[in-house]
Coordinates of C-alpha atoms in Angstrom, one line a residue:
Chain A
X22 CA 0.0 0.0 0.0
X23 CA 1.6 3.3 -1.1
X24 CA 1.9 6.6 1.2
X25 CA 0.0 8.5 -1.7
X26 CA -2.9 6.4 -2.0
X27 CA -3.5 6.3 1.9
X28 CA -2.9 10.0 2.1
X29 CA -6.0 10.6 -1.0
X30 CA -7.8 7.7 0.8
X31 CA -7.7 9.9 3.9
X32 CA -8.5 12.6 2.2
X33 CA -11.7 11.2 0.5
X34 CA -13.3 9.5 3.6
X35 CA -12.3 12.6 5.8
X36 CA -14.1 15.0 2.9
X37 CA -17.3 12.2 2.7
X38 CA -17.6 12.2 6.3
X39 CA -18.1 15.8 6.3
X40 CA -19.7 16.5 3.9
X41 CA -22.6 14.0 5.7
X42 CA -21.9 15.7 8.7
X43 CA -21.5 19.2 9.1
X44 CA -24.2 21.2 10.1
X45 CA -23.7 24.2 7.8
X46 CA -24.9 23.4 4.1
X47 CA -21.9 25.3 2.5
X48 CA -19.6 23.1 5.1
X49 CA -20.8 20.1 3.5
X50 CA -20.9 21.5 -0.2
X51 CA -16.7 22.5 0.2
X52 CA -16.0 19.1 1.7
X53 CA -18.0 16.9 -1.2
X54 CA -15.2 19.1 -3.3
X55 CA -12.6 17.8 -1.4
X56 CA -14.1 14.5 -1.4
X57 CA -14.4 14.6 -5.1
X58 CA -11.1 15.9 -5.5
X59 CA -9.1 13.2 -3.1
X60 CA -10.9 10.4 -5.7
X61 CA -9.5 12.0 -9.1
X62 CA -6.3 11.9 -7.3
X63 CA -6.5 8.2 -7.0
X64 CA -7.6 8.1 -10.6
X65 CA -4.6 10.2 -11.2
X66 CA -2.3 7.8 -9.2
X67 CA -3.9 5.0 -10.9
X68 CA -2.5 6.2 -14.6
X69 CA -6.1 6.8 -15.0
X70 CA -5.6 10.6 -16.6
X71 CA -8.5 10.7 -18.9
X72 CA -10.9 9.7 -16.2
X73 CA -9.3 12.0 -13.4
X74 CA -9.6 15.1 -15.2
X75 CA -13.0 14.4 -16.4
X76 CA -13.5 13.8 -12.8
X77 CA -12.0 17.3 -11.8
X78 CA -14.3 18.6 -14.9
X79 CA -17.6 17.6 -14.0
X80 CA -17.9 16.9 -10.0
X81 CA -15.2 19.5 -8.8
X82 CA -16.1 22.1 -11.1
X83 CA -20.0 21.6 -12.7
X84 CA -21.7 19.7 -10.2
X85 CA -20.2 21.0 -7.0
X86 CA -21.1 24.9 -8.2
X87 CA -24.8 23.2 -9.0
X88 CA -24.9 22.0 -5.5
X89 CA -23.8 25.9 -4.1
X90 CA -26.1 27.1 -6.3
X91 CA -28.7 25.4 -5.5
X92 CA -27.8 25.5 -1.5
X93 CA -27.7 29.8 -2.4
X94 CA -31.0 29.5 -3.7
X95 CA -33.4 27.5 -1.5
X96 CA -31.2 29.0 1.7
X97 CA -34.0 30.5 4.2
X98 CA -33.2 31.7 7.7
X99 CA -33.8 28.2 10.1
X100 CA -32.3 25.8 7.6
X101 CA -28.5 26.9 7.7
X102 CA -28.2 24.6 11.1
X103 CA -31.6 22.5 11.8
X104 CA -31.9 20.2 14.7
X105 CA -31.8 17.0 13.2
X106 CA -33.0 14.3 15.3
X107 CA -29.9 11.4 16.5
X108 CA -32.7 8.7 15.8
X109 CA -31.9 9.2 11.9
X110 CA -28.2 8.6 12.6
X111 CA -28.5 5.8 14.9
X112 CA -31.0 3.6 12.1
X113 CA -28.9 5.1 8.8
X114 CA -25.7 4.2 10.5
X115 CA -26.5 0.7 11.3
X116 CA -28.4 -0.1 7.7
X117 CA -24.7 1.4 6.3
X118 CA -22.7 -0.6 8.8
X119 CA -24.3 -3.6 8.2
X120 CA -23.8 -3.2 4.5
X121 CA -20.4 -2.6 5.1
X122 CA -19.8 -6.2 6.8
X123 CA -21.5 -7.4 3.8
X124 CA -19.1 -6.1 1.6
X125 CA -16.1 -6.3 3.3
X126 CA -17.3 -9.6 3.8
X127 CA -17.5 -10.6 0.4
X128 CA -14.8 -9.0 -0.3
X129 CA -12.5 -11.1 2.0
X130 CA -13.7 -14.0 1.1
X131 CA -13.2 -13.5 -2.6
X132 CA -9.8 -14.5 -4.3
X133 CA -9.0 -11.7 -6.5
X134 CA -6.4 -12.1 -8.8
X135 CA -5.6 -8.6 -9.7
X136 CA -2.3 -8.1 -10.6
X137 CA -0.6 -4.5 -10.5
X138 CA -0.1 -4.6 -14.5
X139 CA 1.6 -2.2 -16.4
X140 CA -0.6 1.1 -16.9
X141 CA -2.6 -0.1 -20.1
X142 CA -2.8 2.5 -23.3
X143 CA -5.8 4.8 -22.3
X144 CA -4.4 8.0 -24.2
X145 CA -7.5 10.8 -24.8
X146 CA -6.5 9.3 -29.0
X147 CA -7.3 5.4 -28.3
X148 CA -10.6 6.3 -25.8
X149 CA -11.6 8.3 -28.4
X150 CA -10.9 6.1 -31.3
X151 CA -13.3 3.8 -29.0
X152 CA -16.0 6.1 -28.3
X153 CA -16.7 6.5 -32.1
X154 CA -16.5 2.8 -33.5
X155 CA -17.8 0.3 -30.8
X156 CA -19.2 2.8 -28.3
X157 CA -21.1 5.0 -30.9
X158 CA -24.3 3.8 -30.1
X159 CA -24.0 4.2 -26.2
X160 CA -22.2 7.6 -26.7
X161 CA -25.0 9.1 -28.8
X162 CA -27.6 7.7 -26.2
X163 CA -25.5 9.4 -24.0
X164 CA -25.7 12.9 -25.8
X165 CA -29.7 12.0 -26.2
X166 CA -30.0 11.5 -22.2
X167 CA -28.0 14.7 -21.6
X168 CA -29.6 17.4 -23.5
X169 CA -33.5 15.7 -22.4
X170 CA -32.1 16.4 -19.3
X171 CA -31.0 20.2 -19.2
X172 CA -34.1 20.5 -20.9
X173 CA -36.2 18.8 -18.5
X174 CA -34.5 20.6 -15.5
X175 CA -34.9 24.0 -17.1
X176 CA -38.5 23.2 -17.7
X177 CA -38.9 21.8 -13.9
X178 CA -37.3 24.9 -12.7
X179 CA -39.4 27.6 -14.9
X180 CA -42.6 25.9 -13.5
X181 CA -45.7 24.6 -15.2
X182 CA -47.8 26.8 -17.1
X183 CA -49.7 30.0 -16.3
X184 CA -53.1 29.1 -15.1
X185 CA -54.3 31.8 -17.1
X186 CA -52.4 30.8 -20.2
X187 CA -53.1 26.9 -20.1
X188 CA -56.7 27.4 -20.0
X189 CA -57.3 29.0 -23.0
Chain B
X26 CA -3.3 -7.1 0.6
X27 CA -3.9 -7.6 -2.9
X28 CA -3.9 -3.9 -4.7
X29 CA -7.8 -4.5 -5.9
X30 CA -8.5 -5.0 -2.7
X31 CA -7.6 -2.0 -0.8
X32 CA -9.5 0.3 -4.2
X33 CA -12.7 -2.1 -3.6
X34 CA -12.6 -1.8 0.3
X35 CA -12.2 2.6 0.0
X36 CA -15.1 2.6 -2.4
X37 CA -17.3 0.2 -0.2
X38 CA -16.5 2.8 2.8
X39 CA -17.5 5.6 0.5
X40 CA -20.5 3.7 -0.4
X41 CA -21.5 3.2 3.3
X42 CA -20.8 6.9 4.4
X43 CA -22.8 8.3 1.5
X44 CA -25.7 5.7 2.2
X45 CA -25.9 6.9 6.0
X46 CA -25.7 10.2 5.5
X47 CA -28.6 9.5 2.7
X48 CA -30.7 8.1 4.8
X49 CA -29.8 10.0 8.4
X50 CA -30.0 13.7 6.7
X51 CA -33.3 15.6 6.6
X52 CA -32.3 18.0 4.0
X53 CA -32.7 17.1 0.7
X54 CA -29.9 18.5 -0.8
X55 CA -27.8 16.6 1.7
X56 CA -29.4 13.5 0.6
X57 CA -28.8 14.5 -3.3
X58 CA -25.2 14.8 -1.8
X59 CA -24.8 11.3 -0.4
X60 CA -26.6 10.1 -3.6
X61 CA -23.3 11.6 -5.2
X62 CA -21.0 9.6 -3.1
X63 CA -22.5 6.4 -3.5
X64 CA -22.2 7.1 -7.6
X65 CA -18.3 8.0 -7.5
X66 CA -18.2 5.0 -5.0
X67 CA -19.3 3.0 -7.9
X68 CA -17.3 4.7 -10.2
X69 CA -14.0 4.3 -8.2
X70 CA -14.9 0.5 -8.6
X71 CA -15.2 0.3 -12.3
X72 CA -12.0 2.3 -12.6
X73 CA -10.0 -0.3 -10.4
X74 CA -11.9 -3.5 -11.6
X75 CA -10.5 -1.9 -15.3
X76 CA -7.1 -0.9 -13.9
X77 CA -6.4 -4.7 -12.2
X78 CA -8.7 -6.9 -14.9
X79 CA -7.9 -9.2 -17.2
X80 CA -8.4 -7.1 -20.0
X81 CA -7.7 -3.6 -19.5
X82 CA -6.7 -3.3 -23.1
X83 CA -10.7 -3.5 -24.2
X84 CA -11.4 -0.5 -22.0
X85 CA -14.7 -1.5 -20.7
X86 CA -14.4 -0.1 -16.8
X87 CA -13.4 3.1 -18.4
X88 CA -15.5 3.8 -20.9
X89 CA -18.2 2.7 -18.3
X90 CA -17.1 5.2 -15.7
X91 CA -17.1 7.9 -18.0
X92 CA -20.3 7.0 -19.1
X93 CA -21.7 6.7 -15.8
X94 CA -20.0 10.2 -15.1
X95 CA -21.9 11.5 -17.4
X96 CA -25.0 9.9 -16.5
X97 CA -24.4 11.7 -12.8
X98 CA -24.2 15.1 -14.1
X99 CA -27.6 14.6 -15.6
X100 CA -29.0 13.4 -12.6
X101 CA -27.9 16.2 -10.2
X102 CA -29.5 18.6 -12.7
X103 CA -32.4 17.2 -12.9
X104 CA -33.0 16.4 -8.9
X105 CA -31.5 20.2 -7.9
X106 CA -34.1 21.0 -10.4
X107 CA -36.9 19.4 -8.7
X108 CA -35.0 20.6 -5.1
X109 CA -36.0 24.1 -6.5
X110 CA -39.4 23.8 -7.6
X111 CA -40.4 22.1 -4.3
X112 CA -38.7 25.2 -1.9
X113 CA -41.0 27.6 -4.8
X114 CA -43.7 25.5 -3.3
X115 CA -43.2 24.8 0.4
X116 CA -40.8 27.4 1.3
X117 CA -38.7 24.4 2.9
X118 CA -36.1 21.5 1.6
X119 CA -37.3 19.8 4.9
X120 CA -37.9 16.0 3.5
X121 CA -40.2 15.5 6.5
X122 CA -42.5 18.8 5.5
X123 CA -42.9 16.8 2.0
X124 CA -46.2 14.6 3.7
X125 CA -48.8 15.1 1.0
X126 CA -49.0 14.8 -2.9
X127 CA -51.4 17.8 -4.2
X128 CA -49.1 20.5 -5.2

């Protein structure tokens, strides 16, 4: 186990865990970043380039300004730091410990034969060579899913319809 | 311990924090949050069951997490979307004050 991945490690638990558990929204909105950007480390460590700044890309930069946004947006006065109840934390934790000994379960009892290979070819020219002969189809699916879904969320966010307009 | 094995064990941790904080949080945005973390906890297992595969020349765990990537970004649109037009209607992200379906 190498010093780098256990320092990112640390720094992506330590970033998940408070980002579920500050009590100020905006706390937990900065620590998802650093959550986020602990695991593109680890894609970076892993050779993993293409992935790890797409990573950066779209979680630390797009959806993490989404999230602030949104936080900036629906903020009103009692819900910066609301009482929430230690019942919810003592039945979530145990559901997610008990999936944990599940999976760390499995996992021990699995024979895994992963060797640490030599970092295969996954320059931005070969993934793209990919995308556009065998993974055409999924990639324009892809590009289908994503503009139906800025449209949808503009449309969710404008509202429905006038009442007086719709009922003409 | 095996190299896969340590990757797999970090994402099942992130899995388990984001699915606690999921279900413990009141605030929905929190929950959208955790929602996030369990994704890139399945993410950071495609990218080290492609890294430490048999066949890491076919590219499938990668081209599935970017795919999946991309999937997430539409899905955190679409539910900060509907986080919006909720607080337009209640005044509140409080999950517990959303008790009734008439709008």
């Amino acid at each position: 186990m190498s010093t780098g991945f256990i320092i990112l490690a640390l720094i992506t638990i330590a970033g998940a865990i408070g980002a579920m558990n500050c009590g100020r929204l905006v706390h937990c909105a900065l620590s998802l970043v650093a959550s986020f950007a602990g695991l593109a480390g680890i894609y970076l460590q892993l050779n993993v380039w293409f992935v790890g700044v797409a990573q950066i890309l779209v979680y630390v930069g797009a959806v993490a300004i989404l999230i602030v946004v949104a936080l900036l947006v629906t903020r009103n006065a009692e819900s910066d730091r609301q009482n929430e109840g230690s019942k919810g934390w003592i039945a979530g934790g145990s559901v997610a410990l008990l999936v944990f000994i599940l999976l760390a379960g499995a996992l021990s009892n699995t024979a895994v034969t992963g060797a640490a290979t030599l970092a295969p070819d996954s320059s931005v020219e070969t993934i793209g060579r990919r995308m556009m002969t065998l993974y055409v189809i999924p990639l324009e699916a892809l590009a289908l899913l994503l503009t139906a879904a800025l449209l949808g969320a503009v449309v969710i966010a404008l509202g429905g319809p006038k009442p007086g307009r719709a009922s003409k | 311990m095996n190299p896969l094995h340590q990757y797999l064990l970090l994402a099942a941790v992130l899995f388990c924090i984001g699915l606690a904080g999921a279900l413990a949080r009141r605030n929905a945005i929190v929950v959208l949050i955790g929602i996030e973390l369990m994704l890139n906890a399945a993410n950071l297992n495609f990218i080290a069951f492609y890294r430490f595969g048999p066949n890491p020349e076919r590219m499938e765990g990668l081209m599935f997490a970017l795919f999946s990537i991309g999937v997430a970004a539409a899905e955190a649109a679409v539910g900060l979307a509907l986080i919006i037009t909720v607080y337009r209607h209640l005044k509140s992200t409080n999950l517990e004050d959303l008790d009734r379906l008439k709008g």
